[in-house]
Amino acid sequence: MVPDPATYPYARPALTVDCVLFGLDAEDLKVLLIRRKLPPFQDQWALPGGFVRVAETLDQAALRELREETGVEDVFLEQLYTFGEIDRDPRDRVVSVAYYALINLEDHPLEAGTDASQAGWFPLDPVPALAFDHRSIFTLALGRLQGKLRYEPIGFELLPAKFTLTQLQGLYEKVLGQPLDKRNFRKKILKMNVLVPLAEKQQNVRHRAAQLYRFDEARYQQLREKGFSFEL
């Protein structure tokens, strides 16, 4: 039986969701931020997010807040961590469930709304000062992304459908924050047999046009079922 709200003897913390979205733009990895329209931290940059409604799930709340504050929708959000420091929000006792996602910037135009006066993409270095404990949330999300990138082919979600090996290596270097040996990287990725070389090359480039590839997701799933491990 659900207790009568009028006589329920325990204080109930508020529940929010926060979203860390990473995207690739001109081979530069960026994070999506909004400028807050309302107090607290009015006019400061923050992660998209907000309070969970009584009649919605956490996933539904995260997708709704993301859509309302940035115009971004139809993305796969993965739950990251629960942040519950007592003084993390000056308004009340607030617990936040954080999510993160990878998207291609070209597929998701921005449109600020609700309690966000502006939405924009920012390079990871430096990220501006963030409201609440959003710096900690961002840092944890980036670390999770860096770890996951090494054992799952999630980086392909940030690239166009057709890409060069240089673009792929550039993505990994941006996410990991370190240079990679070109020869070793190409040897490892091609040996996995999950890239399909296309009968076409780059167009309208000043340097020598490079071979284009696409990621074969069906092939990857077949290999995975057989115990294949994607690891760079």
Coordinates of C-alpha atoms in Angstrom, one line a residue:
M1 CA 0.0 0.0 0.0
V2 CA 1.3 3.4 -0.9
P3 CA 1.5 5.7 2.2
D4 CA -0.8 8.7 2.4
P5 CA 1.3 11.7 1.2
A6 CA -0.2 13.8 4.0
T7 CA 1.1 11.4 6.7
Y8 CA 4.3 10.1 5.1
P9 CA 6.9 10.6 7.9
Y10 CA 10.1 10.9 5.8
A11 CA 11.5 13.8 3.8
R12 CA 11.6 13.1 0.1
P13 CA 14.6 14.5 -1.9
A14 CA 13.9 16.0 -5.3
L15 CA 15.0 13.9 -8.3
T16 CA 16.6 15.3 -11.5
V17 CA 18.4 14.1 -14.6
D18 CA 21.4 15.6 -16.3
C19 CA 22.7 14.8 -19.8
V20 CA 26.3 14.9 -21.2
L21 CA 26.2 14.8 -25.0
F22 CA 29.4 14.4 -26.9
G23 CA 29.6 15.1 -30.7
L24 CA 32.2 15.5 -33.4
D25 CA 32.4 18.7 -35.4
A26 CA 35.1 19.2 -38.1
E27 CA 37.1 16.4 -36.3
D28 CA 36.9 18.2 -33.0
L29 CA 35.1 16.5 -30.1
K30 CA 32.7 18.8 -28.3
V31 CA 30.2 18.8 -25.4
L32 CA 26.7 20.2 -25.4
L33 CA 25.9 22.9 -22.9
I34 CA 23.0 25.3 -22.1
R35 CA 23.0 28.7 -20.6
R36 CA 20.5 28.8 -17.7
K37 CA 17.6 31.2 -17.9
L38 CA 16.5 31.0 -14.3
P39 CA 18.1 31.0 -10.8
P40 CA 20.1 29.4 -9.3
F41 CA 23.2 29.9 -11.5
Q42 CA 21.3 32.2 -13.9
D43 CA 23.2 33.0 -17.1
Q44 CA 25.8 30.3 -16.3
W45 CA 26.6 27.3 -18.5
A46 CA 25.3 23.9 -17.4
L47 CA 24.5 20.5 -18.7
P48 CA 21.0 20.0 -20.1
G49 CA 18.7 18.5 -17.5
G50 CA 15.9 19.1 -15.0
F51 CA 13.4 17.7 -12.6
V52 CA 11.8 14.3 -13.1
R53 CA 8.0 14.4 -13.3
V54 CA 5.9 12.0 -11.1
A55 CA 4.4 10.1 -14.1
E56 CA 7.6 9.5 -16.2
T57 CA 10.6 7.2 -16.0
L58 CA 14.1 8.5 -15.7
D59 CA 14.8 7.7 -19.4
Q60 CA 11.7 9.6 -20.4
A61 CA 12.7 12.6 -18.3
A62 CA 16.2 12.7 -19.7
L63 CA 15.0 12.6 -23.3
R64 CA 12.3 15.2 -22.6
E65 CA 14.7 17.7 -20.9
L66 CA 17.2 17.2 -23.7
R67 CA 14.5 17.9 -26.3
E68 CA 13.0 20.9 -24.4
E69 CA 16.3 22.6 -23.6
T70 CA 18.3 21.9 -26.8
G71 CA 16.0 20.6 -29.5
V72 CA 18.0 17.4 -29.7
E73 CA 15.9 14.2 -29.9
D74 CA 16.0 10.6 -31.1
V75 CA 19.3 9.8 -29.4
F76 CA 20.4 6.8 -27.4
L77 CA 21.2 7.8 -23.8
E78 CA 23.1 5.6 -21.5
Q79 CA 22.8 5.9 -17.7
L80 CA 26.1 7.1 -16.3
Y81 CA 26.0 7.6 -12.5
T82 CA 23.9 8.9 -9.6
F83 CA 25.1 12.1 -7.9
G84 CA 23.8 12.7 -4.4
E85 CA 26.0 15.1 -2.5
I86 CA 23.9 16.8 0.1
D87 CA 24.8 20.3 -0.9
R88 CA 25.0 19.9 -4.7
D89 CA 21.9 22.1 -5.3
P90 CA 21.3 25.3 -3.3
R91 CA 17.5 25.0 -3.8
D92 CA 16.8 21.7 -1.9
R93 CA 18.0 18.2 -1.3
V94 CA 18.4 17.0 -4.9
V95 CA 19.6 13.7 -6.3
S96 CA 20.6 13.6 -10.0
V97 CA 20.8 10.6 -12.3
A98 CA 23.3 11.5 -15.1
Y99 CA 23.2 10.2 -18.7
Y100 CA 25.6 10.4 -21.6
A101 CA 25.4 10.0 -25.3
L102 CA 27.3 10.2 -28.6
I103 CA 25.8 12.0 -31.6
N104 CA 26.8 13.4 -34.9
L105 CA 26.4 17.1 -34.8
E106 CA 25.2 17.4 -38.4
D107 CA 22.1 15.3 -37.6
H108 CA 21.0 17.4 -34.6
P109 CA 20.5 21.1 -35.0
L110 CA 20.2 23.0 -31.7
E111 CA 17.2 25.1 -30.5
A112 CA 17.2 26.4 -26.9
G113 CA 14.0 26.4 -25.0
T114 CA 12.2 26.1 -21.6
D115 CA 14.7 27.3 -18.9
A116 CA 17.6 27.6 -21.3
S117 CA 18.4 30.9 -23.0
Q118 CA 21.1 29.4 -25.2
A119 CA 22.5 26.0 -26.3
G120 CA 25.9 25.5 -27.8
W121 CA 28.7 23.1 -28.5
F122 CA 32.0 23.6 -26.7
P123 CA 35.5 22.1 -27.2
L124 CA 36.5 19.8 -24.3
D125 CA 39.6 22.0 -23.6
P126 CA 38.7 24.3 -22.1
V127 CA 35.2 23.7 -21.0
P128 CA 33.7 26.8 -19.3
A129 CA 32.8 27.0 -15.6
L130 CA 29.7 24.9 -15.0
A131 CA 26.8 25.3 -12.6
F132 CA 26.0 22.9 -9.7
D133 CA 28.4 19.9 -9.7
H134 CA 28.2 19.6 -13.5
R135 CA 32.0 19.7 -13.9
S136 CA 32.2 16.5 -11.9
I137 CA 29.5 14.9 -14.0
F138 CA 31.2 16.0 -17.2
T139 CA 34.6 14.6 -16.0
L140 CA 33.1 11.3 -15.1
A141 CA 31.3 11.0 -18.5
L142 CA 34.5 11.8 -20.4
G143 CA 36.3 9.1 -18.5
R144 CA 33.6 6.6 -19.2
L145 CA 33.7 7.5 -22.9
Q146 CA 37.4 7.1 -23.1
G147 CA 37.2 3.7 -21.4
K148 CA 34.4 2.5 -23.5
L149 CA 35.9 3.6 -26.7
R150 CA 38.8 1.2 -26.3
Y151 CA 36.6 -1.9 -26.1
E152 CA 33.4 -1.1 -28.1
P153 CA 33.1 0.5 -31.6
I154 CA 31.1 3.4 -30.3
G155 CA 33.3 6.0 -32.0
F156 CA 31.7 5.2 -35.4
E157 CA 28.5 6.9 -34.2
L158 CA 30.4 10.2 -34.3
L159 CA 31.7 9.9 -37.8
P160 CA 29.9 10.3 -41.1
A161 CA 28.7 7.1 -42.8
K162 CA 31.8 7.3 -45.1
F163 CA 35.1 8.2 -43.5
T164 CA 38.8 7.9 -43.9
L165 CA 41.3 6.1 -41.5
T166 CA 42.7 9.5 -40.7
Q167 CA 39.3 10.8 -39.6
L168 CA 38.9 7.6 -37.5
Q169 CA 42.3 8.0 -35.9
G170 CA 41.6 11.7 -35.3
L171 CA 38.4 10.8 -33.4
Y172 CA 40.3 8.4 -31.1
E173 CA 43.0 10.9 -30.5
K174 CA 40.5 13.6 -29.6
V175 CA 38.6 11.4 -27.2
L176 CA 41.6 9.8 -25.6
G177 CA 43.5 13.1 -25.4
Q178 CA 46.7 11.6 -26.8
P179 CA 48.4 10.9 -30.1
L180 CA 48.4 7.4 -31.5
D181 CA 50.9 5.7 -33.7
K182 CA 49.5 5.8 -37.2
R183 CA 50.9 2.5 -38.4
N184 CA 49.9 0.5 -35.3
F185 CA 46.4 2.0 -35.3
R186 CA 45.7 1.2 -38.9
K187 CA 47.1 -2.3 -38.5
K188 CA 44.9 -3.0 -35.5
I189 CA 41.7 -1.6 -36.9
L190 CA 42.0 -3.2 -40.4
K191 CA 42.9 -6.6 -38.8
M192 CA 39.5 -6.6 -37.1
N193 CA 37.8 -6.9 -40.4
V194 CA 34.9 -4.6 -39.4
L195 CA 35.6 -1.9 -42.0
V196 CA 34.5 -2.1 -45.6
P197 CA 36.7 -0.3 -48.1
L198 CA 34.5 1.7 -50.6
A199 CA 35.1 2.2 -54.3
E200 CA 35.5 5.9 -53.8
K201 CA 37.8 8.5 -52.3
Q202 CA 37.5 11.9 -50.7
Q203 CA 36.3 14.7 -52.8
N204 CA 37.3 18.4 -53.0
V205 CA 40.4 18.1 -50.8
R206 CA 43.7 19.9 -51.3
H207 CA 45.8 16.9 -50.3
R208 CA 45.9 13.5 -51.9
A209 CA 42.4 12.0 -51.7
A210 CA 42.2 9.2 -49.2
Q211 CA 40.3 5.9 -49.4
L212 CA 36.8 5.9 -47.8
Y213 CA 35.5 3.2 -45.5
R214 CA 32.3 2.4 -43.7
F215 CA 31.7 0.4 -40.5
D216 CA 30.1 -3.0 -41.0
E217 CA 27.8 -3.3 -38.0
A218 CA 26.3 -6.5 -39.1
R219 CA 29.7 -8.1 -39.5
Y220 CA 30.7 -6.8 -36.0
Q221 CA 27.6 -8.3 -34.4
Q222 CA 28.4 -11.7 -36.0
L223 CA 32.0 -11.6 -34.8
R224 CA 30.8 -10.5 -31.3
E225 CA 28.5 -13.5 -31.0
K226 CA 31.6 -15.7 -31.7
G227 CA 33.5 -14.1 -28.8
F228 CA 35.3 -11.3 -30.8
S229 CA 36.7 -8.5 -28.6
F230 CA 36.9 -5.0 -30.0
E231 CA 40.0 -3.6 -28.3
L232 CA 42.4 -0.8 -29.3

